């Protein structure tokens, strides 16, 4: 039935296109959309500012404009990112708002306890949470985005935790004139969303205000999502001064059905195995950005912010007591950056200098709940001080080297990071449990070197070497031993041996080619070696985890992507990515599985060098086809193939894998005068597949046997939206 519905909807869209092409068109729509989106600039540093030609960047960069985000009808930021080459979504929590994003073998995830490797910035503010460096995607202002930049590889500019890359989000601001735009969206599984935006500008001032509320029941049992956001920004442009002040508030409640044991999954994919898990955050963020021209060739940029987060996380457990965690985080800090352009020995030179400081105060309280009783399980706090200095320089070294008009640019960079954790222990007294209180300090200098050779502005090669670091997070420092297993972010803390800082060595070679506005191609070969990599380990028969250094791991592969325009009516986009993520050293790890010969938990696994890291597909193919039969209608189809993946907990690669899968999405976008709308069909073939897997004890079966736990992907779903701009 679902496949038939999908085919009918796609067929209806194609029929509408044919009729529209044959009939008389309405008056021309307001549109400034190019045949291929022009992506020629990226931000030169963390702070919003003057653009830099993409040909001068020794890295693979993709940019999604806000208009493109809105054209696709993406409901979440992850929906848009997954269309980029090599990006995969992993849904551990089992809801639409919290999938994890993976590329190049690194993750940005809202799941506490998973080592992070991607930094996320909003208007210059790093929004990885200070507790465990997780990323709460539901708190990001998707519909208020001007552009999203995905910069792959470590970077001296973006700093610590940028092992796989950085996600840089720039929000919208008002333009001349006054606009009001109400929008409504409805979809499968009880989804409904309402939004109102007002923006404009007059003289030196501009303003932008938007509020939205959305909810859905979810396709699984007890999987409702409630999202409420408010975003406001006021800007001032006067002479050589440009300033913006923004405020964002998000208040959500997200139920988390999670994964299912394989024995239950085959019986009913919609069920919620434990029932009751939820995440309820309240976030406020104030951001100030100021840019001031100091001289004709020098600009000073200032970023300052204050951010608060109050979150409640409830976990229902069949093994052990339920846990209810309360987190309060206050963060404040700023960045000062100087950009200077000059001529050195007759060659153009661009210099960026910056310093930043951030203070985080994190307070965590965990209650253990059983039947009608509740007791304090742990209460800890962490004060973090993070200071950094960075510099980056781009010099046009040679021109007319091999051909007239060619150019060789050398980019050098260096960053010094210093981070201190001051951990306080307010846990209830327990016999034999030492205090977790202590101070941990980490510092590291990381360099960057890149070379761009551009035969023309549209054709060039680049080489890059960069180092990156990831200092152990609060959770990792307090749960670094199998004797101190932590069932959650804050529970079970005890004094542990210090973990080592993760150190990344990254190598990359790539090339870009653009033929007018009709064809773009990009190729990148990369390798990232992590020394002292940190893994989260779940011992057999528990719901908890701990962390340990696992020696050296490697991520290497090839990324190929392209865009083509066939006339003014057809656009094609696609990519292929091969990623090999492996252990370099032999290592012994605890595992949630029952391994051969194991008679007492926790069981261990002997992981040999060359074994694959879990949840990293080696092969991924994606393609999108867009057709514009008229000036006011766009039809599109997007497909992706994701290869098989090892389950978490099977690092020695002896168990079953997640099956490879194919997902097909389709949709239509209408834009006529002030009216715009979209229809999106997700998983149009209604394919039953899983995107996450691990091992755990099934407490509902006799003897609580350990078996695979998998998270089913959502079935076919339809979303529609309509907006009118006054």
mmCIF file of C-alpha atoms in Angstrom, residues 141-267:
data_model
loop_
_atom_site.group_PDB
_atom_site.id
_atom_site.type_symbol
_atom_site.label_atom_id
_atom_site.label_comp_id
_atom_site.label_asym_id
_atom_site.label_seq_id
_atom_site.Cartn_x
_atom_site.Cartn_y
_atom_site.Cartn_z
ATOM 1 C CA UNK A 141 17.916 27.614 14.040
ATOM 2 C CA UNK A 142 17.319 25.742 10.751
ATOM 3 C CA UNK A 143 14.725 28.038 9.170
ATOM 4 C CA UNK A 144 16.664 31.180 10.064
ATOM 5 C CA UNK A 145 19.858 30.165 8.282
ATOM 6 C CA UNK A 146 21.559 32.316 5.645
ATOM 7 C CA UNK A 147 24.035 29.597 4.733
ATOM 8 C CA UNK A 148 25.656 26.439 6.069
ATOM 9 C CA UNK A 149 29.321 25.709 5.388
ATOM 10 C CA UNK A 150 30.775 22.226 5.745
ATOM 11 C CA UNK A 151 34.574 22.487 5.968
ATOM 12 C CA UNK A 152 36.237 19.075 5.982
ATOM 13 C CA UNK A 153 39.418 18.263 7.861
ATOM 14 C CA UNK A 154 41.141 19.747 10.947
ATOM 15 C CA UNK A 155 41.656 23.491 10.999
ATOM 16 C CA UNK A 156 43.813 25.828 13.050
ATOM 17 C CA UNK A 157 41.082 28.431 12.714
ATOM 18 C CA UNK A 158 38.215 26.321 14.049
ATOM 19 C CA UNK A 159 40.255 24.750 16.809
ATOM 20 C CA UNK A 160 39.847 21.781 19.091
ATOM 21 C CA UNK A 161 37.465 18.911 18.364
ATOM 22 C CA UNK A 162 37.637 19.739 14.647
ATOM 23 C CA UNK A 163 39.020 16.333 13.684
ATOM 24 C CA UNK A 164 36.722 15.448 10.807
ATOM 25 C CA UNK A 165 35.730 19.024 10.056
ATOM 26 C CA UNK A 166 33.545 21.940 11.064
ATOM 27 C CA UNK A 167 29.942 22.875 10.433
ATOM 28 C CA UNK A 168 29.673 26.667 10.242
ATOM 29 C CA UNK A 169 26.171 28.180 10.348
ATOM 30 C CA UNK A 170 25.460 31.829 9.521
ATOM 31 C CA UNK A 171 21.985 33.135 10.364
ATOM 32 C CA UNK A 172 19.833 35.551 8.365
ATOM 33 C CA UNK A 173 19.378 39.262 8.864
ATOM 34 C CA UNK A 174 16.845 41.729 7.539
ATOM 35 C CA UNK A 175 16.957 43.388 4.123
ATOM 36 C CA UNK A 176 15.594 46.636 2.738
ATOM 37 C CA UNK A 177 11.832 46.918 2.803
ATOM 38 C CA UNK A 178 9.355 45.234 5.102
ATOM 39 C CA UNK A 179 8.272 41.603 4.794
ATOM 40 C CA UNK A 180 5.920 39.393 6.767
ATOM 41 C CA UNK A 181 5.709 35.692 5.980
ATOM 42 C CA UNK A 182 3.400 33.220 7.725
ATOM 43 C CA UNK A 183 4.030 29.539 7.034
ATOM 44 C CA UNK A 184 2.225 26.299 7.868
ATOM 45 C CA UNK A 185 3.377 22.715 7.419
ATOM 46 C CA UNK A 186 1.608 19.402 7.871
ATOM 47 C CA UNK A 187 2.800 15.857 7.489
ATOM 48 C CA UNK A 188 2.548 12.194 8.303
ATOM 49 C CA UNK A 189 2.316 10.892 11.867
ATOM 50 C CA UNK A 190 0.500 13.956 13.136
ATOM 51 C CA UNK A 191 3.145 16.494 12.182
ATOM 52 C CA UNK A 192 2.144 20.150 12.191
ATOM 53 C CA UNK A 193 4.266 23.293 12.233
ATOM 54 C CA UNK A 194 3.439 27.004 12.365
ATOM 55 C CA UNK A 195 5.850 29.868 11.766
ATOM 56 C CA UNK A 196 5.710 33.646 11.448
ATOM 57 C CA UNK A 197 8.585 35.808 10.209
ATOM 58 C CA UNK A 198 8.920 39.590 9.969
ATOM 59 C CA UNK A 199 12.001 41.316 8.598
ATOM 60 C CA UNK A 200 13.120 44.513 6.980
ATOM 61 C CA UNK A 201 15.509 47.404 7.023
ATOM 62 C CA UNK A 202 15.635 51.135 6.661
ATOM 63 C CA UNK A 203 18.716 53.301 6.557
ATOM 64 C CA UNK A 204 21.514 51.874 8.692
ATOM 65 C CA UNK A 205 19.207 49.528 10.652
ATOM 66 C CA UNK A 206 17.857 46.100 9.766
ATOM 67 C CA UNK A 207 15.850 43.594 11.762
ATOM 68 C CA UNK A 208 14.674 39.991 11.613
ATOM 69 C CA UNK A 209 12.223 38.216 13.946
ATOM 70 C CA UNK A 210 10.834 34.696 13.586
ATOM 71 C CA UNK A 211 8.942 32.335 15.847
ATOM 72 C CA UNK A 212 7.854 28.759 15.230
ATOM 73 C CA UNK A 213 6.159 25.851 16.936
ATOM 74 C CA UNK A 214 6.067 22.290 15.661
ATOM 75 C CA UNK A 215 4.885 18.953 16.911
ATOM 76 C CA UNK A 216 4.393 15.401 15.738
ATOM 77 C CA UNK A 217 3.260 12.157 17.309
ATOM 78 C CA UNK A 218 6.054 10.139 15.706
ATOM 79 C CA UNK A 219 5.729 6.885 13.804
ATOM 80 C CA UNK A 220 6.725 4.697 16.770
ATOM 81 C CA UNK A 221 5.045 4.230 20.125
ATOM 82 C CA UNK A 222 5.770 7.032 22.619
ATOM 83 C CA UNK A 223 7.848 9.070 20.161
ATOM 84 C CA UNK A 224 6.257 12.526 20.176
ATOM 85 C CA UNK A 225 8.333 15.627 19.434
ATOM 86 C CA UNK A 226 7.533 19.215 20.485
ATOM 87 C CA UNK A 227 9.773 22.031 19.220
ATOM 88 C CA UNK A 228 9.423 25.745 19.964
ATOM 89 C CA UNK A 229 11.873 28.408 18.779
ATOM 90 C CA UNK A 230 12.247 32.182 18.749
ATOM 91 C CA UNK A 231 14.971 33.988 16.822
ATOM 92 C CA UNK A 232 15.541 37.745 16.586
ATOM 93 C CA UNK A 233 18.391 39.790 15.146
ATOM 94 C CA UNK A 234 18.961 43.513 14.779
ATOM 95 C CA UNK A 235 21.743 44.902 12.612
ATOM 96 C CA UNK A 236 23.520 48.217 12.159
ATOM 97 C CA UNK A 237 25.571 49.204 9.118
ATOM 98 C CA UNK A 238 27.058 52.651 9.425
ATOM 99 C CA UNK A 239 30.159 53.754 7.582
ATOM 100 C CA UNK A 240 32.913 51.237 8.267
ATOM 101 C CA UNK A 241 30.977 49.585 11.093
ATOM 102 C CA UNK A 242 28.783 46.520 10.764
ATOM 103 C CA UNK A 243 27.172 45.037 13.885
ATOM 104 C CA UNK A 244 24.479 42.502 14.728
ATOM 105 C CA UNK A 245 22.890 41.497 18.018
ATOM 106 C CA UNK A 246 20.815 38.319 18.053
ATOM 107 C CA UNK A 247 18.757 36.326 20.530
ATOM 108 C CA UNK A 248 17.677 32.717 20.191
ATOM 109 C CA UNK A 249 15.427 30.695 22.482
ATOM 110 C CA UNK A 250 14.524 27.036 22.038
ATOM 111 C CA UNK A 251 12.302 24.934 24.279
ATOM 112 C CA UNK A 252 11.714 21.322 23.234
ATOM 113 C CA UNK A 253 10.501 17.981 24.493
ATOM 114 C CA UNK A 254 11.620 14.944 22.526
ATOM 115 C CA UNK A 255 10.619 11.369 23.295
ATOM 116 C CA UNK A 256 13.266 8.757 22.490
ATOM 117 C CA UNK A 257 12.067 5.259 21.566
ATOM 118 C CA UNK A 258 15.659 4.182 20.849
ATOM 119 C CA UNK A 259 16.730 0.831 19.481
ATOM 120 C CA UNK A 260 14.935 -2.525 19.549
ATOM 121 C CA UNK A 261 16.279 -6.025 20.186
ATOM 122 C CA UNK A 262 16.379 -7.957 16.927
ATOM 123 C CA UNK A 263 13.860 -10.486 18.237
ATOM 124 C CA UNK A 264 11.343 -7.657 18.805
ATOM 125 C CA UNK A 265 12.234 -5.702 15.671
ATOM 126 C CA UNK A 266 11.143 -8.496 13.343
ATOM 127 C CA UNK A 267 7.832 -8.670 15.191
#
